[in-house]
Tab-separated table of C-alpha atoms in Angstrom:
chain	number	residue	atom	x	y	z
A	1	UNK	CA	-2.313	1.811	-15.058
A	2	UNK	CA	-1.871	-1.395	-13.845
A	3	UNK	CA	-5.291	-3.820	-14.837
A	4	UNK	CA	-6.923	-3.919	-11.212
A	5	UNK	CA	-10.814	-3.583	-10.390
A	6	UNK	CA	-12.366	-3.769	-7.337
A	7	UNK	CA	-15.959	-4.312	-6.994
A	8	UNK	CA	-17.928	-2.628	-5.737
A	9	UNK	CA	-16.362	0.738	-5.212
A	10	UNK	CA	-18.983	1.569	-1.913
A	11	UNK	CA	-21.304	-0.655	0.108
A	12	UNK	CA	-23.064	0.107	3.144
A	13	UNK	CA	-24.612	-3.002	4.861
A	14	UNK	CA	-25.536	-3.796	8.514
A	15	UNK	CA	-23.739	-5.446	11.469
A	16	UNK	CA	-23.684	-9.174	11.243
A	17	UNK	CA	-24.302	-9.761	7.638
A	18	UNK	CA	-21.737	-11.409	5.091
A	19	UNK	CA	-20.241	-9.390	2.815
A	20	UNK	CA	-17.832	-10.168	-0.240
A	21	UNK	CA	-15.327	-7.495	-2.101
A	22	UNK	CA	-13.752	-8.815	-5.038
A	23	UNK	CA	-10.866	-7.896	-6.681
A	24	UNK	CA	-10.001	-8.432	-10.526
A	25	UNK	CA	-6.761	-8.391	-12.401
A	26	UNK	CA	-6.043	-8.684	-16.264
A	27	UNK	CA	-1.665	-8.794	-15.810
A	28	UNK	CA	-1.531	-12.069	-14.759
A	29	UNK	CA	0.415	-11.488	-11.963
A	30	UNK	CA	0.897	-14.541	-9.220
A	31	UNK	CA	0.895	-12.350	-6.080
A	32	UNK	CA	-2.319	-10.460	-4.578
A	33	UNK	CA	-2.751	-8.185	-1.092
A	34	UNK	CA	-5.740	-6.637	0.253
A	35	UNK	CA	-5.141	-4.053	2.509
A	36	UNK	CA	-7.282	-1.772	4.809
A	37	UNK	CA	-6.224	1.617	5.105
A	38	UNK	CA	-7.969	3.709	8.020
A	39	UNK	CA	-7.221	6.639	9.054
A	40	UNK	CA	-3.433	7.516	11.058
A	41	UNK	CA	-2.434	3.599	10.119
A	42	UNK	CA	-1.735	3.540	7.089
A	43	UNK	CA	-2.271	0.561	5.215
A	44	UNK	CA	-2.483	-2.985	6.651
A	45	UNK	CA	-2.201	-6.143	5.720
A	46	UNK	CA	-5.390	-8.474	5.719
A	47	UNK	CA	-4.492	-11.554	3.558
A	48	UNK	CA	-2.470	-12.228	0.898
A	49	UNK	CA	-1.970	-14.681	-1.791
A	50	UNK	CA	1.063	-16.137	-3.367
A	51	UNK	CA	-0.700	-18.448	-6.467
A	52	UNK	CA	-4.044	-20.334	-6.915
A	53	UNK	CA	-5.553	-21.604	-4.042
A	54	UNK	CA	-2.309	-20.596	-1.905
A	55	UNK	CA	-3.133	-17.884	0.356
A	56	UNK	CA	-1.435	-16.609	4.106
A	57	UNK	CA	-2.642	-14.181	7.055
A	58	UNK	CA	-1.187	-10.818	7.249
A	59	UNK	CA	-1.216	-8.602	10.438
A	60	UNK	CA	-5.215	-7.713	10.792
A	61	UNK	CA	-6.734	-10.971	9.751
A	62	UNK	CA	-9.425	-11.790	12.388
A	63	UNK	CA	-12.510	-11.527	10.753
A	64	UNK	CA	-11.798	-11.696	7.472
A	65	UNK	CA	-11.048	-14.962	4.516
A	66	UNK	CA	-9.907	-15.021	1.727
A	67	UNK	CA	-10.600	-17.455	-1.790
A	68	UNK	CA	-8.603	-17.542	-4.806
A	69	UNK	CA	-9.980	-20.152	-7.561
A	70	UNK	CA	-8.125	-18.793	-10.067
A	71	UNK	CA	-5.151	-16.007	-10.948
A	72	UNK	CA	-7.143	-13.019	-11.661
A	73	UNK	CA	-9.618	-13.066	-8.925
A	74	UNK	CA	-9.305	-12.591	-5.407
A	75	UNK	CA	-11.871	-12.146	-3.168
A	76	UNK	CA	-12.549	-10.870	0.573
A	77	UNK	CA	-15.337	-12.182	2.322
A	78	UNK	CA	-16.332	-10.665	6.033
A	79	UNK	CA	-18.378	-13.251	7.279
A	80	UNK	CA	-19.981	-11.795	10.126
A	81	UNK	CA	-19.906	-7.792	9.133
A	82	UNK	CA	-18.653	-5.155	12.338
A	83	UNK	CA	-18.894	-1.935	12.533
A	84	UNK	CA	-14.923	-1.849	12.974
A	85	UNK	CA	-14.446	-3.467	9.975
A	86	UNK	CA	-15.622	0.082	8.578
A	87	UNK	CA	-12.799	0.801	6.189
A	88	UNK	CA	-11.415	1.672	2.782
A	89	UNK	CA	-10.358	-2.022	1.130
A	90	UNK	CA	-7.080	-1.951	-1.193
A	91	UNK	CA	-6.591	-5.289	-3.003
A	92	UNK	CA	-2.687	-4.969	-5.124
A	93	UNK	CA	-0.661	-7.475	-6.978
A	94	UNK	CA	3.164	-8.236	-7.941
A	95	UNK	CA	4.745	-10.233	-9.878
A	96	UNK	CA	6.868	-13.024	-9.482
A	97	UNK	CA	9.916	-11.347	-10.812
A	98	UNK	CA	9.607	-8.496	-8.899
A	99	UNK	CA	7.375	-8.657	-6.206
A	100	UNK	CA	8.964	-5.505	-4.129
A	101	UNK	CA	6.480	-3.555	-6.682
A	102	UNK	CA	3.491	-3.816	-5.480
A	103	UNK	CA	0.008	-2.104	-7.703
A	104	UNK	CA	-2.994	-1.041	-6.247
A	105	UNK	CA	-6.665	-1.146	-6.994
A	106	UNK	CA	-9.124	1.929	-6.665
A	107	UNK	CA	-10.201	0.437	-3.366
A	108	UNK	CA	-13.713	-0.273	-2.146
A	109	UNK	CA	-15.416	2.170	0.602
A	110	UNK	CA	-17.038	-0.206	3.053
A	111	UNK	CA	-19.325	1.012	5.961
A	112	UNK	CA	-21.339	-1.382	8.076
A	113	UNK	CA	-24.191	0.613	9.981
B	1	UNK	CA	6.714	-6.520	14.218
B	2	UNK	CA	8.364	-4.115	12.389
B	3	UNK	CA	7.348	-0.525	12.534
B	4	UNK	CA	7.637	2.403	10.176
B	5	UNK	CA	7.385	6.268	11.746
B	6	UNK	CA	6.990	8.753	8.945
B	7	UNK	CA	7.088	12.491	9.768
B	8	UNK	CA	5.642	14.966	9.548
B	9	UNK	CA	1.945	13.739	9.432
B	10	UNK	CA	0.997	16.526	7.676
B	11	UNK	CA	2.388	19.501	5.619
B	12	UNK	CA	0.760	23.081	4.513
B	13	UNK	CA	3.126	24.846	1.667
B	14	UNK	CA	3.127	27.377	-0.536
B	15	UNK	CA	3.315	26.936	-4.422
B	16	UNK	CA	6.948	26.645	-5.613
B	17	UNK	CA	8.222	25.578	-2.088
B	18	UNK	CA	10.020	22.436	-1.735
B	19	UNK	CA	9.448	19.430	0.494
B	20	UNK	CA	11.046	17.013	2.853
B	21	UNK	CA	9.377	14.266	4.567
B	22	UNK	CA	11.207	10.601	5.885
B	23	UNK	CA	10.150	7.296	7.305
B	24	UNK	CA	12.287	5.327	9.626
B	25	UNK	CA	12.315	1.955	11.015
B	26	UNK	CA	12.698	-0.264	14.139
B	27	UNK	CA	14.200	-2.475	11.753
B	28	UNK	CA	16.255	-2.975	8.474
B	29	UNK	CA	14.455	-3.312	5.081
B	30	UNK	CA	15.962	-4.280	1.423
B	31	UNK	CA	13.637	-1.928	-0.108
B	32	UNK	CA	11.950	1.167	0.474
B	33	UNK	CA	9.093	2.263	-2.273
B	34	UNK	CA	7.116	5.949	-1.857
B	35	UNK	CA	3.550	5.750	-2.368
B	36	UNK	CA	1.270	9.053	-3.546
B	37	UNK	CA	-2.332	8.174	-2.998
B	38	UNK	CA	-5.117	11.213	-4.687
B	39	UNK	CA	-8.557	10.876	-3.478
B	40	UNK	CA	-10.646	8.591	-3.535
B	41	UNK	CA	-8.102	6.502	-5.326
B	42	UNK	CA	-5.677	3.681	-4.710
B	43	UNK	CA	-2.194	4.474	-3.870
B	44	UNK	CA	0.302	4.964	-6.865
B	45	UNK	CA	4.405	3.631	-6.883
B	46	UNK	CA	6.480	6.861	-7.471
B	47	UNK	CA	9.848	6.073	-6.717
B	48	UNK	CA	11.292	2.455	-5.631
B	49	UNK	CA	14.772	2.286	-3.933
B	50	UNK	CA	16.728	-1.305	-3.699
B	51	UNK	CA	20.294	-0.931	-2.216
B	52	UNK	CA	21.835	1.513	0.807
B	53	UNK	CA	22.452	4.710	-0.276
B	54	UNK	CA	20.511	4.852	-3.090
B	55	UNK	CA	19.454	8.244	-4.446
B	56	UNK	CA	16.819	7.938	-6.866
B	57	UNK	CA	14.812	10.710	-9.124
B	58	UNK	CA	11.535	10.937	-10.936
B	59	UNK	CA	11.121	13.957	-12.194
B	60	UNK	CA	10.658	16.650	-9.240
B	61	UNK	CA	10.926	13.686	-6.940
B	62	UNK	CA	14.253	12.588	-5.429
B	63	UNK	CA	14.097	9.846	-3.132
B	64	UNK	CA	17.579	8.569	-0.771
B	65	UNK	CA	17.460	4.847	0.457
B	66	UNK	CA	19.437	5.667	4.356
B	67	UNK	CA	22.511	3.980	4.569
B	68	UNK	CA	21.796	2.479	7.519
B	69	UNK	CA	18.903	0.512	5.529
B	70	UNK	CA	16.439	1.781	8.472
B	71	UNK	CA	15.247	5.528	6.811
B	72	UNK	CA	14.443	6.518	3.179
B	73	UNK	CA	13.542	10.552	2.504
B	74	UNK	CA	11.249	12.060	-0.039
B	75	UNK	CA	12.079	15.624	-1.454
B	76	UNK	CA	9.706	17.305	-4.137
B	77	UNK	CA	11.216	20.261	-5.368
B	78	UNK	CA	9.009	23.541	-6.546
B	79	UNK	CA	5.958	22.068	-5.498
B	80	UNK	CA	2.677	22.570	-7.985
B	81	UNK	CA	-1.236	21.854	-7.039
B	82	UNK	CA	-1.014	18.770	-8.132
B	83	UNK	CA	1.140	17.716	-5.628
B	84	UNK	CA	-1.300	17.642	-2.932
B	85	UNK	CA	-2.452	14.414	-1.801
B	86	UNK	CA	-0.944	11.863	0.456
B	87	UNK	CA	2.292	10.112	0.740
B	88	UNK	CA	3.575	6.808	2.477
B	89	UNK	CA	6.508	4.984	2.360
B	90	UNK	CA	7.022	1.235	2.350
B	91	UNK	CA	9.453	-1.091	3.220
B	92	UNK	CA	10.256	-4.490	2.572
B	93	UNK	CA	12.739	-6.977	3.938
B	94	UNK	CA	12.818	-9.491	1.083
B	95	UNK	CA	14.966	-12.088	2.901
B	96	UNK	CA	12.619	-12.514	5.419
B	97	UNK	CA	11.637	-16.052	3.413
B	98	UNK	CA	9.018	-18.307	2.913
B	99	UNK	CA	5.509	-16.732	2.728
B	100	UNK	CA	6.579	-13.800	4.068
B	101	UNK	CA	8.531	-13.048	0.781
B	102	UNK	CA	6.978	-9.877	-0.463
B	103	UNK	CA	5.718	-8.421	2.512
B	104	UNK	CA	5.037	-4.420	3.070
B	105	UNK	CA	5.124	-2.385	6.025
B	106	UNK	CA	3.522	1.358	5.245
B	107	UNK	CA	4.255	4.671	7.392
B	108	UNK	CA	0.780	6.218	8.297
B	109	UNK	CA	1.344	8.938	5.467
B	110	UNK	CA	2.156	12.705	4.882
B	111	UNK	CA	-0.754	14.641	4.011
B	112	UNK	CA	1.022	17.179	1.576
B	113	UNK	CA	-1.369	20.321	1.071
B	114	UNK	CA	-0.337	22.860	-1.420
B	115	UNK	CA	-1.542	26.630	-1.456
B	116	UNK	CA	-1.534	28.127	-5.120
């Protein structure tokens, strides 16, 4: 298994309140996702990163930032919880030399109330 | 933005019975990967296909990249319990440059269900 955690694995918390999901990898690899995955969608594309500090919207990015300070960390931060932000969170990585592969996390269970 | 349809949503089998299941595309893509995802747990790389026509195997998994780079297809042959779970394919057009280098699109998945 590839090294990924995601912390924490389930939060509840209530409309309108910040909320952080971080996700940690031990492979050193230079590219991170996190994804959403929701029932009959699949999984989508929040933010990604492509190195330190370097990070790019993907398709369902309202709502949500992103921070990476160093390699193995990336974190999600809602800023202003909804209740259709709801959701299973994915974070994966890739590396450089073959980013097509992408490796997945255990995912965090968010539900805002 | 590109699309991915995969079919059927969901599939109820027998023990020992094979599958079929496909994704297709508005658009071209480089790569096509197959996901299985158990639950509760992140989704797992099973098979990963890089050029047209491509047929690749992993053990009771056989995966085809289309030759018209817009469809892949997944076949499991004599299905077990274990099996059940969900699937989803992924594409990626890796010449799409710049940031964008990388980038997935996912079908919605197969839910595979297997009766012993």
């Amino acid at each position: 298994d590839a090294g990924i955690t995601q912390s924490p694995r389930h939060k509840v918390t209530e409309t309108g309140t910040p909320v952080t999901l971080r996700c940690h990898q031990t492979e050193n690899h230079r590219y991170m996702y996190w994804y959403r995955q929701d029932p009959g969608h699949g999984l989508r594309l929040i933010h990604y990163s492509y190195g330190v500090k370097d990070t790019d919207k993907g398709e369902v990015s309202d709502g949500y930032s992103v921070s990476r300070s160093k390699t193995e960390d990336f974190l999600l931060t809602l800023e202003s919880a909804t209740s259709s932000q709801t959701s299973v969170y994915f974070c994966a990585i890739s590396e450089v030399t073959s980013v097509r592969e992408q490796y997945f996390g255990p995912g965090t269970r968010l539900t805002v109330t | 933005g590109q699309q991915l349809n995969q079919s059927p949503q969901s599939m109820f089998i027998q023990e020992g019975e094979d599958v079929s299941m496909n994704c297709t595309s508005s658009s071209i893509f480089n790569t096509w990967l197959w996901y299985k995802q158990d639950p509760g747990e992140g989704p797992v790389l099973l098979i990963a296909l890089y050029k047209a026509g491509e047929l690749t195997s992993n053990g009771r998994l056989t995966a085809q990249f289309g030759i018209t780079r817009k469809d892949s297809f997944l076949n499991i042959s004599a299905s077990i319990p274990s099996d059940v779970g969900i699937y989803f394919c992924a594409g990626q057009n890796r010449y799409a440059g710049g940031t964008s280098y990388g980038k997935l699109t996912f079908g919605q998945g197969t839910i595979l269900t297997v009766h012993p």
